PDB file of C-alpha atoms in Angstrom:
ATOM      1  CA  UNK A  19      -9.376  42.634 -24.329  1.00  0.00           C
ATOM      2  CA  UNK A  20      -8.350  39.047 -24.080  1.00  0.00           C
ATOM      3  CA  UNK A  21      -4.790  39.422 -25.131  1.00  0.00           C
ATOM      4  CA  UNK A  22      -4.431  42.320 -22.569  1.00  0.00           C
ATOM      5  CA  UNK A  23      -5.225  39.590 -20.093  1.00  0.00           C
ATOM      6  CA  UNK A  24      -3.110  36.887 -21.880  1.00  0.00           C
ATOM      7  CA  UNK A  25      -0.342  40.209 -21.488  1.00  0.00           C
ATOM      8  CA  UNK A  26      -0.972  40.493 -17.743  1.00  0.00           C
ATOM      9  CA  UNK A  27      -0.834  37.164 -16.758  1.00  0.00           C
ATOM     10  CA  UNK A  28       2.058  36.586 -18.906  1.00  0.00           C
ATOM     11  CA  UNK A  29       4.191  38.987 -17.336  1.00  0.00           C
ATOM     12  CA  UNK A  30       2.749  38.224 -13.528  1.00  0.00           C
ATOM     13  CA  UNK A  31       4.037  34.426 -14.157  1.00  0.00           C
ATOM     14  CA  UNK A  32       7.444  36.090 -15.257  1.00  0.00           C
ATOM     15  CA  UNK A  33       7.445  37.736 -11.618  1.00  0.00           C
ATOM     16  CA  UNK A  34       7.040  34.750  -9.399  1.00  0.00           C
ATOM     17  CA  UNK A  35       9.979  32.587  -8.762  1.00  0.00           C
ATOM     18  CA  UNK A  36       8.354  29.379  -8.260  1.00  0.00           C
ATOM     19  CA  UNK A  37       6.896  28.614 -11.349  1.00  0.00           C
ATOM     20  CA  UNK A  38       2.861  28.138 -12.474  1.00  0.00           C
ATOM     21  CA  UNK A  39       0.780  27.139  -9.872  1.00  0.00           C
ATOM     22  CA  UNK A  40      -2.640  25.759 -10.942  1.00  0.00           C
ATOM     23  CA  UNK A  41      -5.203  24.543  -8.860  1.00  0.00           C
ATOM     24  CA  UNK A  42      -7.364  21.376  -9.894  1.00  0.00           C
ATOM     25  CA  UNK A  43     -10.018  19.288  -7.698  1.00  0.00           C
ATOM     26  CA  UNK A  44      -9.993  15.655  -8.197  1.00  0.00           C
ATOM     27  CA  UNK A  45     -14.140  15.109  -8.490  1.00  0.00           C
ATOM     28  CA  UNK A  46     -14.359  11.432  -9.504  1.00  0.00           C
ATOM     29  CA  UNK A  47     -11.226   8.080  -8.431  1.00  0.00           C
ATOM     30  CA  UNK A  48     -12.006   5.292 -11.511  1.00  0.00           C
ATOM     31  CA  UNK A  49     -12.452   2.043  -9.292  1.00  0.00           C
ATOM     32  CA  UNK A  50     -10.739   0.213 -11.304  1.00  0.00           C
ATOM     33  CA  UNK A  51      -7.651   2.006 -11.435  1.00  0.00           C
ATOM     34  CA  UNK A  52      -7.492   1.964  -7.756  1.00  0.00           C
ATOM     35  CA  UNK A  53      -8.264  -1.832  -7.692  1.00  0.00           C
ATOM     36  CA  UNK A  54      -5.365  -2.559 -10.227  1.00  0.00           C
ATOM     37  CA  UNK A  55      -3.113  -0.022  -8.307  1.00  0.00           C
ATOM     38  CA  UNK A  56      -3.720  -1.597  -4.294  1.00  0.00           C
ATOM     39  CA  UNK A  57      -3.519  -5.227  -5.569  1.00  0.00           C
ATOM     40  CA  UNK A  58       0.069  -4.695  -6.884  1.00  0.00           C
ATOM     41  CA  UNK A  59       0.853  -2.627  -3.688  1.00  0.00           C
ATOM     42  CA  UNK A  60      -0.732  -5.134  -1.513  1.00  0.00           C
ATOM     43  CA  UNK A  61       1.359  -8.051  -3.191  1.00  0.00           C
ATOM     44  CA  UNK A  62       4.152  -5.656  -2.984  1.00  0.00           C
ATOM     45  CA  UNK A  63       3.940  -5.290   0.362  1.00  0.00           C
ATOM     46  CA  UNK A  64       2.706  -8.968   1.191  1.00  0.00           C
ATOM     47  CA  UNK A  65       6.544 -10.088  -0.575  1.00  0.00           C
ATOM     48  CA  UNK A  66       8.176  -7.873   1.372  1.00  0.00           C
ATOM     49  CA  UNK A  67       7.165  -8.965   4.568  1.00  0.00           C
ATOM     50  CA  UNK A  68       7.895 -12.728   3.370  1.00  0.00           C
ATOM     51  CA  UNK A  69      11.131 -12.064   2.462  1.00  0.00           C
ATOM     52  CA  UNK A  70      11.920 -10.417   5.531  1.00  0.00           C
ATOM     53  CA  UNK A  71      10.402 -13.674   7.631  1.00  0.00           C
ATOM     54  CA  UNK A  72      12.513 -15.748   5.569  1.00  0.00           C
ATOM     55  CA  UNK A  73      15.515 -13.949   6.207  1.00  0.00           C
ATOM     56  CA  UNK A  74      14.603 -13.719   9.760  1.00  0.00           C
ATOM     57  CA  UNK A  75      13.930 -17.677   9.898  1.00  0.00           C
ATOM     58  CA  UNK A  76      17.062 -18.044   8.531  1.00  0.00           C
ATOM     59  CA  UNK A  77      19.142 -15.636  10.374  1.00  0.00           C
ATOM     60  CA  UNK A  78      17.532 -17.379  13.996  1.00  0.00           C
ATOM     61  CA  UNK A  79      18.234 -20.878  12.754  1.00  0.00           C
ATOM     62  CA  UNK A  80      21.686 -20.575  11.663  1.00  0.00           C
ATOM     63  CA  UNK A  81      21.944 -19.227  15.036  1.00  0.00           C
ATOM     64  CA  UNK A  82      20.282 -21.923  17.056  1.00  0.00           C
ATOM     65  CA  UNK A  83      17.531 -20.062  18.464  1.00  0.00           C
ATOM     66  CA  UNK A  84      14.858 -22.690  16.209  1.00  0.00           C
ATOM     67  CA  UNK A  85      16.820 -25.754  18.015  1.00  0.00           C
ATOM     68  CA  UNK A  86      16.668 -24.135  21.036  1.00  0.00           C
ATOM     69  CA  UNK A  87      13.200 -23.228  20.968  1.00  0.00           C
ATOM     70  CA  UNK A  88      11.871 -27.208  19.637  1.00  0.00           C
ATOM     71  CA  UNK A  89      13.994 -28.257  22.747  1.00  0.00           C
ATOM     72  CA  UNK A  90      12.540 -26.358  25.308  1.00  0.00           C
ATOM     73  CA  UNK A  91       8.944 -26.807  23.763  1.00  0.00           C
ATOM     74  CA  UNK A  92       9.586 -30.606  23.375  1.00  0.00           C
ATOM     75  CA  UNK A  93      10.698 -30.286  27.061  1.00  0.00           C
ATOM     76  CA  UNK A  94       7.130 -28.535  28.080  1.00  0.00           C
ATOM     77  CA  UNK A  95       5.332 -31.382  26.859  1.00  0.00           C
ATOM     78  CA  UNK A  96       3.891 -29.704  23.803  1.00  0.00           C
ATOM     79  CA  UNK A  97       5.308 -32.081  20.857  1.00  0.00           C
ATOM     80  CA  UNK A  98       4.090 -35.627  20.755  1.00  0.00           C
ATOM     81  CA  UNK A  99       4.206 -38.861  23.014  1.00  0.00           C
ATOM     82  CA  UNK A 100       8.067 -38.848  22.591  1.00  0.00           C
ATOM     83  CA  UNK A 101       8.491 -34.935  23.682  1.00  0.00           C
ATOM     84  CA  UNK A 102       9.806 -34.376  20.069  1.00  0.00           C
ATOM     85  CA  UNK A 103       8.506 -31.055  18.970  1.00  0.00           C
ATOM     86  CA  UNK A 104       9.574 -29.704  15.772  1.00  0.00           C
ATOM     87  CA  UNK A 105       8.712 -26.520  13.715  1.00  0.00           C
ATOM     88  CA  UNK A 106       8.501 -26.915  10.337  1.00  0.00           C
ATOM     89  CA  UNK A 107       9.142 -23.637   7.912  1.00  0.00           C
ATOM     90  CA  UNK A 108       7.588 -25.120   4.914  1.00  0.00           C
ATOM     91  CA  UNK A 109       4.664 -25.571   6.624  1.00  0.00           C
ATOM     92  CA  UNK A 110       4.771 -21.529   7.932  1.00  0.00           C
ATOM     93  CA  UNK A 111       5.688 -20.097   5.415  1.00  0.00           C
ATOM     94  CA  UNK A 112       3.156 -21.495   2.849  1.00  0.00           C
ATOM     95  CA  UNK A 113       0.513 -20.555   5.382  1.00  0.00           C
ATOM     96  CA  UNK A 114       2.263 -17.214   5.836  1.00  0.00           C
ATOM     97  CA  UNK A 115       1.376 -17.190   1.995  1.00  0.00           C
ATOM     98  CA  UNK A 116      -1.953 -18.258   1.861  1.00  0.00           C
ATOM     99  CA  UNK A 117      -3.071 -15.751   4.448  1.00  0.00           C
ATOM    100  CA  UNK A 118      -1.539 -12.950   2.801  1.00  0.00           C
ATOM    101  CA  UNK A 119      -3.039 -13.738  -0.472  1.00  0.00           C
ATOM    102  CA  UNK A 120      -6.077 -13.544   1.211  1.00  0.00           C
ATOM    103  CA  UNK A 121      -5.169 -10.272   3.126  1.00  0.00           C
ATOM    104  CA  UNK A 122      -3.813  -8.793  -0.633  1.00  0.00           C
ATOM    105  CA  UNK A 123      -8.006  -9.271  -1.402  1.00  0.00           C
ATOM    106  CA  UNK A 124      -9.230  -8.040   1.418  1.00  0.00           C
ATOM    107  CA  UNK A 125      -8.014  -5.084   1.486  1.00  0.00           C
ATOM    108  CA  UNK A 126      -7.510  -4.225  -1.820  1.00  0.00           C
ATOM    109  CA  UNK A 127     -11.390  -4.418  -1.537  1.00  0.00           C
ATOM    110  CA  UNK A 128     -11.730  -2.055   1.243  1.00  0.00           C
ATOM    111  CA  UNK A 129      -9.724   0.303  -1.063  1.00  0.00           C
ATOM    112  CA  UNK A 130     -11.958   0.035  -3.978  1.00  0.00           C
ATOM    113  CA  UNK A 131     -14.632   0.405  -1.212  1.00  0.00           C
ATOM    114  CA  UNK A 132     -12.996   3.599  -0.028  1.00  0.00           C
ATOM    115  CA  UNK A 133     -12.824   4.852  -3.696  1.00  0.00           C
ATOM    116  CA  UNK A 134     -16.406   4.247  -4.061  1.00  0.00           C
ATOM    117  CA  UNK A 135     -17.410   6.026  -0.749  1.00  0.00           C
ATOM    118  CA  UNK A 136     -15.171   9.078  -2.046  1.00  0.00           C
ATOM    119  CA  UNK A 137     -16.887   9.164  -5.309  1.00  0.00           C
ATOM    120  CA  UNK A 138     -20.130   9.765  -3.368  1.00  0.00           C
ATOM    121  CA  UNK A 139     -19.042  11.879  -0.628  1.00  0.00           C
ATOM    122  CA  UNK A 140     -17.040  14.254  -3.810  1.00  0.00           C
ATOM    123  CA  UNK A 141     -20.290  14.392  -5.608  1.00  0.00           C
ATOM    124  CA  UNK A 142     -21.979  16.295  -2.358  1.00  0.00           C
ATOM    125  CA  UNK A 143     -18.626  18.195  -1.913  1.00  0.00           C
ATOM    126  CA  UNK A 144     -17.297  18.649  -4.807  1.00  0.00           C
ATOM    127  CA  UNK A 145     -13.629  16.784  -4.415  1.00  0.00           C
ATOM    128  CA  UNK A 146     -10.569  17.513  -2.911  1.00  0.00           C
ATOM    129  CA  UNK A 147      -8.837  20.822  -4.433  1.00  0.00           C
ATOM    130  CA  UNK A 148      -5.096  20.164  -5.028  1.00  0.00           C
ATOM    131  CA  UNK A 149      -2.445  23.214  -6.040  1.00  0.00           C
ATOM    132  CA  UNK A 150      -0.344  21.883  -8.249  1.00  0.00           C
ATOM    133  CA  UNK A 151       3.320  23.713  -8.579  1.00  0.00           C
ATOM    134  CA  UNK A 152       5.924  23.729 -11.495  1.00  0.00           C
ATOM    135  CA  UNK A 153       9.577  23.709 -10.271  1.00  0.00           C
ATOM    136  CA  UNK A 154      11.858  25.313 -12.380  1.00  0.00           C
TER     137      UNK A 154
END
């Protein structure tokens, strides 16, 4: 009986065009999996978006606009007793660093908190069901 059924499906998975198509419901995300996977995207992401600020800071001040911009706040009265205002990218950027460091954490916390929270709402529902599809 069971190789008449091995037969059948055999020769229904010749028929279709696209391949095998299984279906399998993700029950249970390992937190730390999902911790080691958003802390590299997070510091990923958080050296992209410094590398584009540098270019950026570089691009404006080869241009003038930095100059520019510590003249006209110098001439506002926001630098010191001279009117000398200056910005100083060091300064920026290694904040800029510091505060994504501490925004890598945070949320790659909320995403282990998010893997948690689907680990308990998949144990009342039962997962997510996913068709998977082989190309050929």
């Amino acid at each position: 009986m069971a190789t008449i059924e091995t037969a059948r499906r055999g020769t229904e998975q010749a028929r279709r065009p696209g391949g095998r198509r299984v279906r399998v419901v993700i029950r249970r995300v390992n937190p730390w999996s999902v911790l080691k996977f958003s802390l590299l995207f997070y510091l990923c992401v958080m050296l992209v978006v410094l590398l584009g600020l540098v270019i950026l800071y570089a691009v404006l001040s080869s241009l003038g606009v930095v100059d520019a911009i510590e003249d006209l706040a110098g001439s506002l009265a926001l630098g010191d007793r001279q009117g000398n205002f200056q910005i100083n990218g060091g300064y920026l950027f290694r904040t800029a660093f510091l505060i994504g460091l501490i925004s890598t954490a945070l949320w790659a916390a909320v995403t282990v908190f998010l893997a948690f929270l689907y680990n308990l709402i998949a144990d009342l529902v039962g997962g997510i069901e996913v068709t998977l599809a082989e190309r050929r």
